[in-house]
XYZ file of C-alpha atoms in Angstrom:
549
model
C 0.000 0.000 0.000
C 2.767 2.550 0.667
C 3.835 2.232 -2.966
C 0.600 3.873 -4.096
C 1.879 7.143 -2.695
C 4.307 7.252 -5.595
C 1.461 7.971 -8.046
C 1.299 11.504 -9.414
C -1.558 13.690 -8.183
C -3.397 13.633 -11.540
C -3.328 9.810 -11.641
C -4.803 9.722 -8.133
C -7.564 12.118 -9.140
C -8.471 10.114 -12.247
C -8.569 6.868 -10.297
C -10.672 8.259 -7.452
C -13.183 9.870 -9.845
C -13.881 6.480 -11.396
C -14.176 4.687 -8.066
C -16.568 7.272 -6.559
C -18.886 7.479 -9.598
C -22.222 5.677 -8.867
C -22.664 2.490 -10.922
C -25.349 2.225 -13.583
C -26.145 -0.263 -16.300
C -25.507 2.146 -19.133
C -21.989 2.936 -18.025
C -20.832 -0.431 -16.743
C -18.758 -1.087 -19.866
C -17.206 2.352 -19.736
C -16.366 1.955 -16.053
C -14.757 -1.400 -16.753
C -12.713 0.116 -19.551
C -11.657 3.116 -17.488
C -10.788 0.865 -14.566
C -8.509 -1.103 -16.834
C -6.853 2.133 -17.955
C -6.372 3.231 -14.356
C -4.941 -0.165 -13.468
C -2.514 0.080 -16.401
C -1.416 3.551 -15.286
C -0.910 2.301 -11.742
C 1.084 -0.733 -12.905
C 3.320 1.313 -15.213
C 4.026 3.843 -12.478
C 4.964 1.149 -9.973
C 7.097 -0.672 -12.529
C 8.943 2.542 -13.441
C 9.848 3.153 -9.807
C 10.753 -0.450 -9.076
C 12.823 -1.176 -12.206
C 14.587 2.126 -12.818
C 18.062 1.167 -14.076
C 21.149 2.395 -12.266
C 23.107 5.099 -14.098
C 26.566 3.840 -15.110
C 29.373 6.380 -15.349
C 31.647 5.421 -18.232
C 33.506 6.861 -21.198
C 32.556 6.119 -24.819
C 33.977 3.012 -26.459
C 37.384 3.569 -28.019
C 38.307 6.598 -25.875
C 40.324 7.019 -22.694
C 40.997 9.422 -19.856
C 44.587 10.532 -19.397
C 45.716 10.799 -15.782
C 48.420 13.255 -14.673
C 50.925 10.359 -14.828
C 49.860 9.616 -18.408
C 50.112 13.264 -19.399
C 53.685 13.578 -18.099
C 54.780 10.701 -20.345
C 52.745 12.011 -23.273
C 54.149 15.529 -22.980
C 57.701 14.179 -23.012
C 56.942 12.240 -26.195
C 55.279 15.238 -27.829
C 58.108 17.574 -26.785
C 60.647 15.319 -28.492
C 58.522 15.048 -31.643
C 57.770 18.769 -31.866
C 61.393 19.769 -31.204
C 62.416 17.595 -34.156
C 59.802 19.227 -36.380
C 61.040 22.678 -35.364
C 64.653 21.652 -35.921
C 63.727 21.019 -39.552
C 62.120 24.444 -39.966
C 58.407 23.646 -39.707
C 55.731 26.166 -38.712
C 52.845 25.145 -36.472
C 49.196 25.413 -37.535
C 45.759 24.111 -36.587
C 42.442 23.415 -38.316
C 38.863 22.865 -37.033
C 38.049 19.528 -35.401
C 35.229 19.082 -37.936
C 34.938 19.850 -41.621
C 32.194 19.961 -44.217
C 31.380 16.352 -45.006
C 31.895 16.865 -48.743
C 35.491 17.972 -48.025
C 36.318 14.611 -46.447
C 34.318 12.165 -48.565
C 35.959 10.123 -51.324
C 39.447 10.790 -49.933
C 39.942 7.654 -47.853
C 38.763 4.823 -50.093
C 36.992 2.039 -48.222
C 37.775 3.764 -44.920
C 35.380 6.618 -45.725
C 32.714 4.651 -43.884
C 34.676 5.115 -40.673
C 34.097 8.873 -40.511
C 32.013 10.315 -37.671
C 29.125 12.332 -39.134
C 27.590 15.092 -37.035
C 23.866 15.787 -36.835
C 22.801 18.595 -39.170
C 23.124 21.944 -37.411
C 22.228 25.115 -39.273
C 22.036 23.530 -42.713
C 25.634 22.200 -42.940
C 26.503 18.511 -43.138
C 29.637 18.012 -41.049
C 32.056 15.240 -40.097
C 34.815 15.002 -37.526
C 38.216 15.070 -39.188
C 39.553 11.629 -40.061
C 43.171 12.764 -40.324
C 45.182 15.992 -40.471
C 46.253 15.683 -44.114
C 42.986 16.441 -45.920
C 42.275 19.553 -43.766
C 45.820 20.753 -44.570
C 45.201 20.321 -48.294
C 41.899 22.184 -47.961
C 43.731 25.011 -46.138
C 46.330 25.300 -48.919
C 43.675 25.455 -51.650
C 41.380 27.858 -49.786
C 44.208 30.289 -48.955
C 46.058 29.832 -52.283
C 49.261 28.801 -50.489
C 51.809 27.339 -52.909
C 54.697 26.567 -50.536
C 54.707 25.664 -46.846
C 56.482 23.456 -44.317
C 54.216 22.856 -41.364
C 53.559 20.586 -38.398
C 50.220 19.939 -36.750
C 49.404 18.104 -33.520
C 45.732 17.357 -32.936
C 43.026 14.796 -32.331
C 41.273 12.815 -35.062
C 38.332 10.407 -34.925
C 37.682 7.082 -36.686
C 34.640 4.868 -36.133
C 36.525 1.580 -36.237
C 36.699 -1.303 -33.785
C 39.219 -0.210 -31.151
C 42.053 -2.515 -30.121
C 43.207 -1.078 -26.824
C 45.976 -3.662 -26.382
C 47.559 -2.359 -29.590
C 47.096 1.323 -28.815
C 44.242 1.708 -31.335
C 41.417 4.061 -30.348
C 38.480 5.816 -31.972
C 39.763 9.149 -30.705
C 43.501 9.622 -30.929
C 46.256 12.171 -31.426
C 48.292 12.578 -34.597
C 51.547 14.471 -35.101
C 51.958 15.468 -38.754
C 54.836 17.071 -40.646
C 54.301 18.110 -44.282
C 56.234 19.905 -47.018
C 54.110 21.576 -49.689
C 55.535 23.076 -52.871
C 57.292 22.354 -56.157
C 60.827 21.127 -55.457
C 63.399 18.878 -57.078
C 62.495 15.168 -56.887
C 62.967 13.169 -53.695
C 64.738 15.839 -51.614
C 61.699 16.621 -49.400
C 60.794 12.915 -49.357
C 64.248 12.008 -48.067
C 64.005 14.652 -45.332
C 60.685 13.198 -44.163
C 62.319 9.795 -43.779
C 65.228 11.413 -41.957
C 62.784 13.029 -39.523
C 61.091 9.684 -38.865
C 64.486 8.128 -38.065
C 65.432 10.991 -35.737
C 62.174 10.740 -33.790
C 62.126 6.950 -33.461
C 65.792 6.908 -32.452
C 65.237 9.686 -29.913
C 62.290 7.863 -28.322
C 64.497 4.801 -27.751
C 61.739 2.334 -28.537
C 64.169 -0.279 -29.839
C 65.245 -1.260 -33.321
C 62.948 -0.199 -36.147
C 62.587 -0.479 -39.909
C 60.964 1.900 -42.396
C 59.286 0.184 -45.323
C 59.241 2.175 -48.577
C 57.318 1.731 -51.825
C 55.710 3.909 -54.500
C 52.055 3.983 -55.508
C 53.127 4.124 -59.149
C 54.987 0.850 -58.631
C 51.914 -0.620 -56.900
C 49.606 0.417 -59.739
C 52.146 -0.764 -62.311
C 52.362 -4.116 -60.534
C 48.567 -4.435 -60.590
C 48.439 -3.625 -64.308
C 51.270 -6.028 -65.092
C 49.549 -8.810 -63.143
C 46.227 -8.285 -64.929
C 44.157 -6.438 -62.321
C 41.361 -4.420 -63.994
C 41.947 -0.687 -63.484
C 38.511 -0.350 -61.886
C 39.680 -2.658 -59.082
C 43.039 -0.954 -58.383
C 41.927 0.870 -55.248
C 39.930 -2.061 -53.884
C 42.852 -4.481 -54.332
C 45.243 -1.874 -52.920
C 43.093 -1.739 -49.786
C 43.386 -5.515 -49.435
C 47.160 -5.498 -49.896
C 47.375 -2.830 -47.180
C 46.119 -5.435 -44.677
C 49.177 -7.665 -45.056
C 50.632 -6.266 -41.841
C 47.578 -7.602 -39.980
C 46.580 -10.681 -42.027
C 48.371 -13.630 -43.593
C 48.748 -13.708 -47.384
C 46.256 -16.582 -47.747
C 43.572 -14.508 -45.978
C 44.323 -11.440 -48.104
C 44.231 -13.601 -51.244
C 40.875 -15.041 -50.180
C 39.469 -11.539 -49.702
C 40.652 -10.408 -53.145
C 39.286 -13.497 -54.910
C 36.114 -14.319 -52.956
C 34.961 -10.836 -51.949
C 36.378 -8.566 -54.646
C 36.112 -10.849 -57.664
C 39.775 -11.002 -58.651
C 40.843 -13.942 -60.791
C 42.872 -16.514 -58.756
C 45.775 -16.528 -61.215
C 46.007 -12.724 -61.005
C 46.074 -12.910 -57.214
C 48.892 -15.474 -57.415
C 50.964 -13.169 -59.624
C 50.527 -10.384 -57.078
C 51.610 -12.821 -54.370
C 54.950 -13.330 -56.135
C 55.677 -9.597 -55.938
C 54.458 -8.749 -52.429
C 56.925 -11.201 -50.902
C 59.871 -9.162 -52.239
C 61.720 -6.755 -49.966
C 65.274 -5.421 -49.795
C 67.442 -2.390 -50.424
C 68.574 -0.501 -53.491
C 69.656 -3.797 -55.076
C 65.993 -4.846 -55.230
C 65.206 -1.571 -57.004
C 67.819 -2.455 -59.641
C 66.367 -5.947 -59.882
C 62.849 -4.643 -60.500
C 64.178 -2.556 -63.410
C 64.943 -5.890 -65.103
C 61.609 -7.522 -64.206
C 59.892 -8.671 -67.441
C 56.485 -7.367 -66.341
C 57.316 -4.163 -64.442
C 59.912 -3.036 -66.991
C 57.103 -2.760 -69.547
C 55.021 -0.402 -67.402
C 55.767 3.332 -67.636
C 54.297 4.169 -64.225
C 56.329 1.488 -62.479
C 59.546 2.654 -64.178
C 58.940 6.242 -62.985
C 58.449 5.021 -59.452
C 61.554 2.838 -59.548
C 63.598 5.758 -60.879
C 62.505 7.983 -58.004
C 63.230 5.250 -55.444
C 66.745 4.832 -56.814
C 67.329 8.573 -56.390
C 65.738 8.448 -52.934
C 68.189 5.771 -51.778
C 71.081 7.969 -52.901
C 69.889 10.784 -50.620
C 69.153 8.360 -47.769
C 72.731 7.107 -47.995
C 73.998 10.696 -47.678
C 71.724 11.183 -44.654
C 73.229 8.033 -43.119
C 69.926 6.187 -42.724
C 69.848 3.837 -45.726
C 70.304 0.791 -43.483
C 67.016 1.646 -41.748
C 65.053 1.663 -45.036
C 63.631 -1.368 -46.854
C 62.042 -1.374 -50.310
C 58.964 -3.518 -49.642
C 56.515 -4.382 -52.444
C 53.857 -5.446 -49.920
C 53.471 -1.850 -48.714
C 50.392 -0.278 -50.323
C 48.932 2.374 -47.937
C 45.172 2.155 -48.537
C 44.348 5.879 -48.543
C 43.265 7.047 -51.991
C 45.145 10.346 -52.067
C 48.694 8.941 -52.226
C 50.339 9.374 -55.643
C 54.060 8.620 -55.220
C 56.488 7.447 -52.548
C 54.845 5.838 -49.487
C 56.489 4.676 -46.255
C 55.661 3.066 -42.941
C 57.783 2.528 -39.823
C 57.501 -0.644 -37.725
C 59.273 -1.742 -34.568
C 61.296 -4.926 -34.904
C 60.439 -7.636 -32.407
C 63.216 -8.203 -29.884
C 63.508 -11.011 -27.306
C 61.332 -10.027 -24.350
C 62.867 -9.712 -20.918
C 61.505 -11.466 -17.853
C 58.055 -10.181 -17.019
C 57.603 -8.424 -20.365
C 54.890 -9.286 -22.832
C 55.583 -9.099 -26.565
C 54.176 -5.877 -27.998
C 52.517 -5.967 -31.398
C 51.244 -2.502 -32.205
C 51.726 -2.381 -35.980
C 53.167 0.726 -37.580
C 54.275 3.616 -35.366
C 54.750 6.189 -38.157
C 53.711 6.470 -41.799
C 53.311 8.890 -44.687
C 53.895 9.525 -48.343
C 53.496 11.838 -51.316
C 50.095 13.224 -52.331
C 50.538 15.557 -55.295
C 46.899 15.684 -56.404
C 45.011 16.271 -53.165
C 45.182 20.075 -53.101
C 43.966 20.223 -56.712
C 40.754 18.432 -55.673
C 39.765 21.512 -53.676
C 41.013 24.201 -56.069
C 38.267 25.502 -58.424
C 40.721 25.534 -61.325
C 42.378 22.279 -60.338
C 45.781 23.839 -59.636
C 47.996 21.265 -57.959
C 50.414 21.795 -55.092
C 52.784 18.816 -54.670
C 52.961 17.631 -51.044
C 54.761 15.004 -49.024
C 54.497 14.319 -45.311
C 54.529 11.937 -42.386
C 52.451 11.170 -39.327
C 53.727 9.895 -35.971
C 51.482 7.369 -34.182
C 51.561 8.932 -30.736
C 48.963 6.602 -29.182
C 50.834 3.448 -30.160
C 54.156 4.877 -29.017
C 52.570 5.969 -25.749
C 51.160 2.467 -25.237
C 54.629 0.931 -25.702
C 56.269 3.358 -23.259
C 53.445 2.893 -20.746
C 53.737 -0.904 -20.802
C 57.509 -0.804 -20.379
C 57.217 1.550 -17.413
C 54.702 -0.786 -15.783
C 57.032 -3.758 -16.278
C 59.993 -1.920 -14.778
C 57.921 -0.386 -11.976
C 58.987 3.142 -12.857
C 57.261 5.995 -11.048
C 56.337 9.216 -12.791
C 56.586 12.580 -11.081
C 53.513 14.599 -12.048
C 54.679 18.077 -10.976
C 57.789 20.155 -11.602
C 57.897 21.804 -8.175
C 61.468 22.579 -7.175
C 61.062 23.909 -3.631
C 58.538 23.369 -0.845
C 58.114 26.111 1.772
C 57.631 24.533 5.203
C 57.573 25.519 8.860
C 57.832 23.425 12.039
C 55.851 25.880 14.140
C 52.445 27.510 14.353
C 51.464 31.024 13.269
C 54.025 31.270 10.459
C 51.590 31.545 7.535
C 52.545 35.161 6.770
C 56.266 34.326 6.670
C 55.609 31.367 4.390
C 53.504 33.490 2.049
C 56.228 36.169 1.857
C 58.908 33.568 1.194
C 56.983 31.690 -1.488
C 56.208 34.987 -3.195
C 59.943 35.670 -3.480
C 60.410 32.268 -5.096
C 57.495 32.648 -7.535
C 58.618 36.147 -8.545
C 62.100 34.772 -9.253
C 60.636 32.090 -11.555
C 61.142 29.226 -9.096
C 58.471 26.510 -9.037
C 57.370 26.360 -5.413
C 54.524 24.980 -3.282
C 53.216 25.093 0.270
C 50.349 23.457 2.130
C 47.089 25.413 2.295
C 46.883 25.293 6.077
C 47.588 27.840 8.787
C 49.449 25.429 11.051
C 50.497 22.272 9.202
C 52.579 19.617 10.957
C 56.179 19.391 9.780
C 55.915 15.629 9.295
C 52.897 16.101 7.062
C 54.802 18.648 4.982
C 57.845 16.379 4.591
C 55.685 13.391 3.681
C 54.048 15.495 0.975
C 57.463 16.338 -0.478
C 58.495 12.676 -0.496
C 55.272 11.501 -2.142
C 55.405 14.146 -4.876
C 59.160 14.063 -5.478
C 59.933 17.668 -4.505
C 63.756 17.789 -4.111
C 64.240 20.722 -1.690
C 62.440 22.071 1.371
C 62.753 25.643 2.635
C 62.289 25.633 6.407
C 61.491 28.835 8.285
C 60.705 29.028 11.974
C 61.315 31.134 15.070
C 64.988 30.235 15.323
C 65.631 30.881 11.613
C 63.774 34.186 11.772
C 65.754 35.216 14.850
C 69.113 34.374 13.245
C 68.147 35.882 9.900
C 68.622 32.624 7.986
C 66.518 30.087 6.106
C 67.328 26.381 6.131
C 67.151 24.412 2.910
C 67.049 20.618 3.196
C 67.421 17.949 0.585
C 64.366 15.723 0.844
C 66.370 12.695 -0.258
C 68.776 12.931 2.716
C 65.979 12.892 5.352
C 68.484 14.266 7.912
C 67.488 16.551 10.774
C 70.382 19.033 11.054
C 70.362 22.190 13.136
C 71.183 25.418 11.334
C 72.447 27.231 14.421
C 76.158 26.601 13.819
C 78.126 27.822 10.804
C 80.931 25.417 11.506
C 79.107 22.191 10.634
C 80.511 20.420 7.588
C 77.035 19.608 6.252
C 75.779 23.211 6.250
C 76.193 25.931 3.657
C 75.363 29.627 4.120
C 74.178 31.533 1.045
C 72.540 34.914 0.405
C 68.888 34.375 -0.425
C 69.037 35.932 -3.941
C 71.941 33.625 -4.793
C 69.935 30.658 -3.619
C 67.104 31.685 -5.908
C 69.364 32.147 -8.919
C 71.361 28.963 -8.379
C 68.699 26.747 -6.844
C 68.824 24.159 -9.655
C 72.618 23.870 -9.266
C 72.264 23.421 -5.535
C 69.719 20.665 -6.052
C 72.175 18.814 -8.297
C 75.492 19.433 -6.488
C 74.460 19.533 -2.850
C 72.141 16.552 -2.766
C 72.584 15.552 0.883
C 73.640 18.887 2.357
C 71.618 21.105 4.578
C 71.869 24.601 3.132
C 71.343 27.721 5.203
C 70.438 30.810 3.209
C 71.215 34.188 4.766
C 68.368 36.687 4.765
C 68.529 40.463 4.588
C 65.261 41.367 6.263
C 65.010 44.645 4.380
C 65.949 44.363 0.708
C 67.332 40.804 0.319
C 70.130 42.362 -1.781
C 73.424 40.802 -0.660
C 76.788 39.917 -2.137
C 77.165 36.860 -4.345
C 80.639 36.108 -2.988
C 79.497 33.286 -0.742
C 77.530 31.625 -3.528
C 80.410 31.902 -6.008
C 82.817 30.561 -3.390
C 80.831 27.441 -2.664
C 79.621 26.742 -6.177
C 83.003 27.575 -7.678
C 85.035 24.866 -6.005
C 84.725 24.625 -2.231
C 82.067 21.912 -2.433
C 84.016 20.049 -5.132
C 87.130 20.009 -2.921
C 85.221 18.542 -0.009
C-alpha cells in the first residue's frame, strides 16, 4: 500500500473519480474500460519506480581518460617530436576539429565509412576530421598557399573497432609534418624519412625499420599482373592489410569478396613477398612485367634517387624497399612509407608488444587540386607519428619496470615546524614565484612538519625551505634535501654539512644546488630589508669549495 503514494496527483484524481462514480447499467462497460486504464497507469508507475536502471558512469567506447601520470609521459613524447619538427624548420598550424562532409568524402577509399558524421546543425553537413592531411590540403587550396612546411598536432576520430591492447582508439592524437611546394624530386621525401628516423631513435623504442614503396609501382604491378583498373583501389586496400593478415587470408578476400581472378592474385603474391634495399630496385628494373610499365619505371627511378639521398643522410640501413606496402588511402600518388618496430627477445616479465606501424606517410601531389576551383595542384609530401601506439609501448615498459612518474615540476617546498608562520611562508613563497622558481606550500595555517615532509616525499619535490622562530631570529633560512631525510640544526656555521648563502643567490642557483648539494643542509642568509646581498658566498661554494670537499 505505501507504494501507491508514488502515483502523481493527476493519476490519483483520475482513479478516485472512477471509483466514486455511482454504478449504472448504461456505463458499466465504460467503467470497466476506465478501470482497466487506471490499473494500467498504476502498474506502469509502480514498474517505473521499481525497475529504474542504475546510471553507469563510463567513457565512450574507443576513448580514454589521461591521468596526470599519463600526461607527463605524453608531454615528453610530444616535446621530443615537436622539437624535431622545429629543428627542420616547420611552422605550427591548426584546423577545425570538424569539416564539411563533402570535403572529407571520397578521400579515404573504403575507410570513408569510418568517418564520424555530425547531426545537421544550421544547414551544414559536417564530419569530424579523419586525419590531419585532408584539412591541410583544404587550407592550402582555400588560402592559395603554394609553398609551406608545417607541423600539426591534434586529435582525429575514426569509427573503427578499437584494439586497446595495440594502442588503437576511436579518438587519438596525430603528429603530422608536411612539405608543400614544387621542389626537385625526392629531396623533401628524403628529409621526411630522416625526420622519422630521428624521432624513433630519440624515443628509444628499440630497433625499427621503415618500409618504402611507391604507388606508381603498386599500380604498375597491378596492371602487369592483370588487375582491372577499376579494381586498383579495392585491391590496394586488401594489400594494405598484409601487416595484420596472412597472405592466404588477403588472397581469399581479393578473390572471394572482390572478384579477382585466382591466377592474377597469385601473380601479385609473387611480388608482395619481395623486400630489400637498393639492389631490389635495380632488380625490378629488369623484371619482365614491371619493366614494360611506364608508371612502375617512374616510381623505380625515383626510389633509386631516394636511396642515394638516404645514404647521404646516413639512414639507408634503416630503409627497406617492400613491395607489400600499399597504404590504402586514396590520395597517395608517389612514394609511401611506414615505420615498424622490430620484435626483440622479451625480458623477464615483459609481454611481446605488437602494435603495428608507429609512423607512416607519403606523397600526395593531387590532393590540393581536388579543392582548387581551377584544379591547380600543389605537390605535397608528409609523415604522421602514431603517438597513441608509441605511448602504449612506453606505458607498458614503465609498468614492467615499476617506474614511477613525477607529475609536478615543483622545485622547492616552503615549510615551517611551528604555528602562526603563515605570513612568513607566504612572503617567502612569493619571493620564489617572482624569481621564476616553481614552489609549493600546504594550504593550512598550522600544518605539521611531518605532514609537509611526507608530501614532499610523495610528490618528489627535491628541496624544502624551512622557516621558523629560530631561523627568523638568526636571519637565515634552512634548505634541506628531501632525499637525505636528515634533521640538522642550522644554528652553527661550523658544521661540515651546512652551507650559508645569500637568499638571492639561492634563488638564482637553486637548480645547481639541487644537483650538487644533494645531501647537504643549506642555510640561506636573509637580509630582512631588501634581500640584496653579495654573491661572494655563492660563487665561493659553487666555484670549487664543495668540489674540494
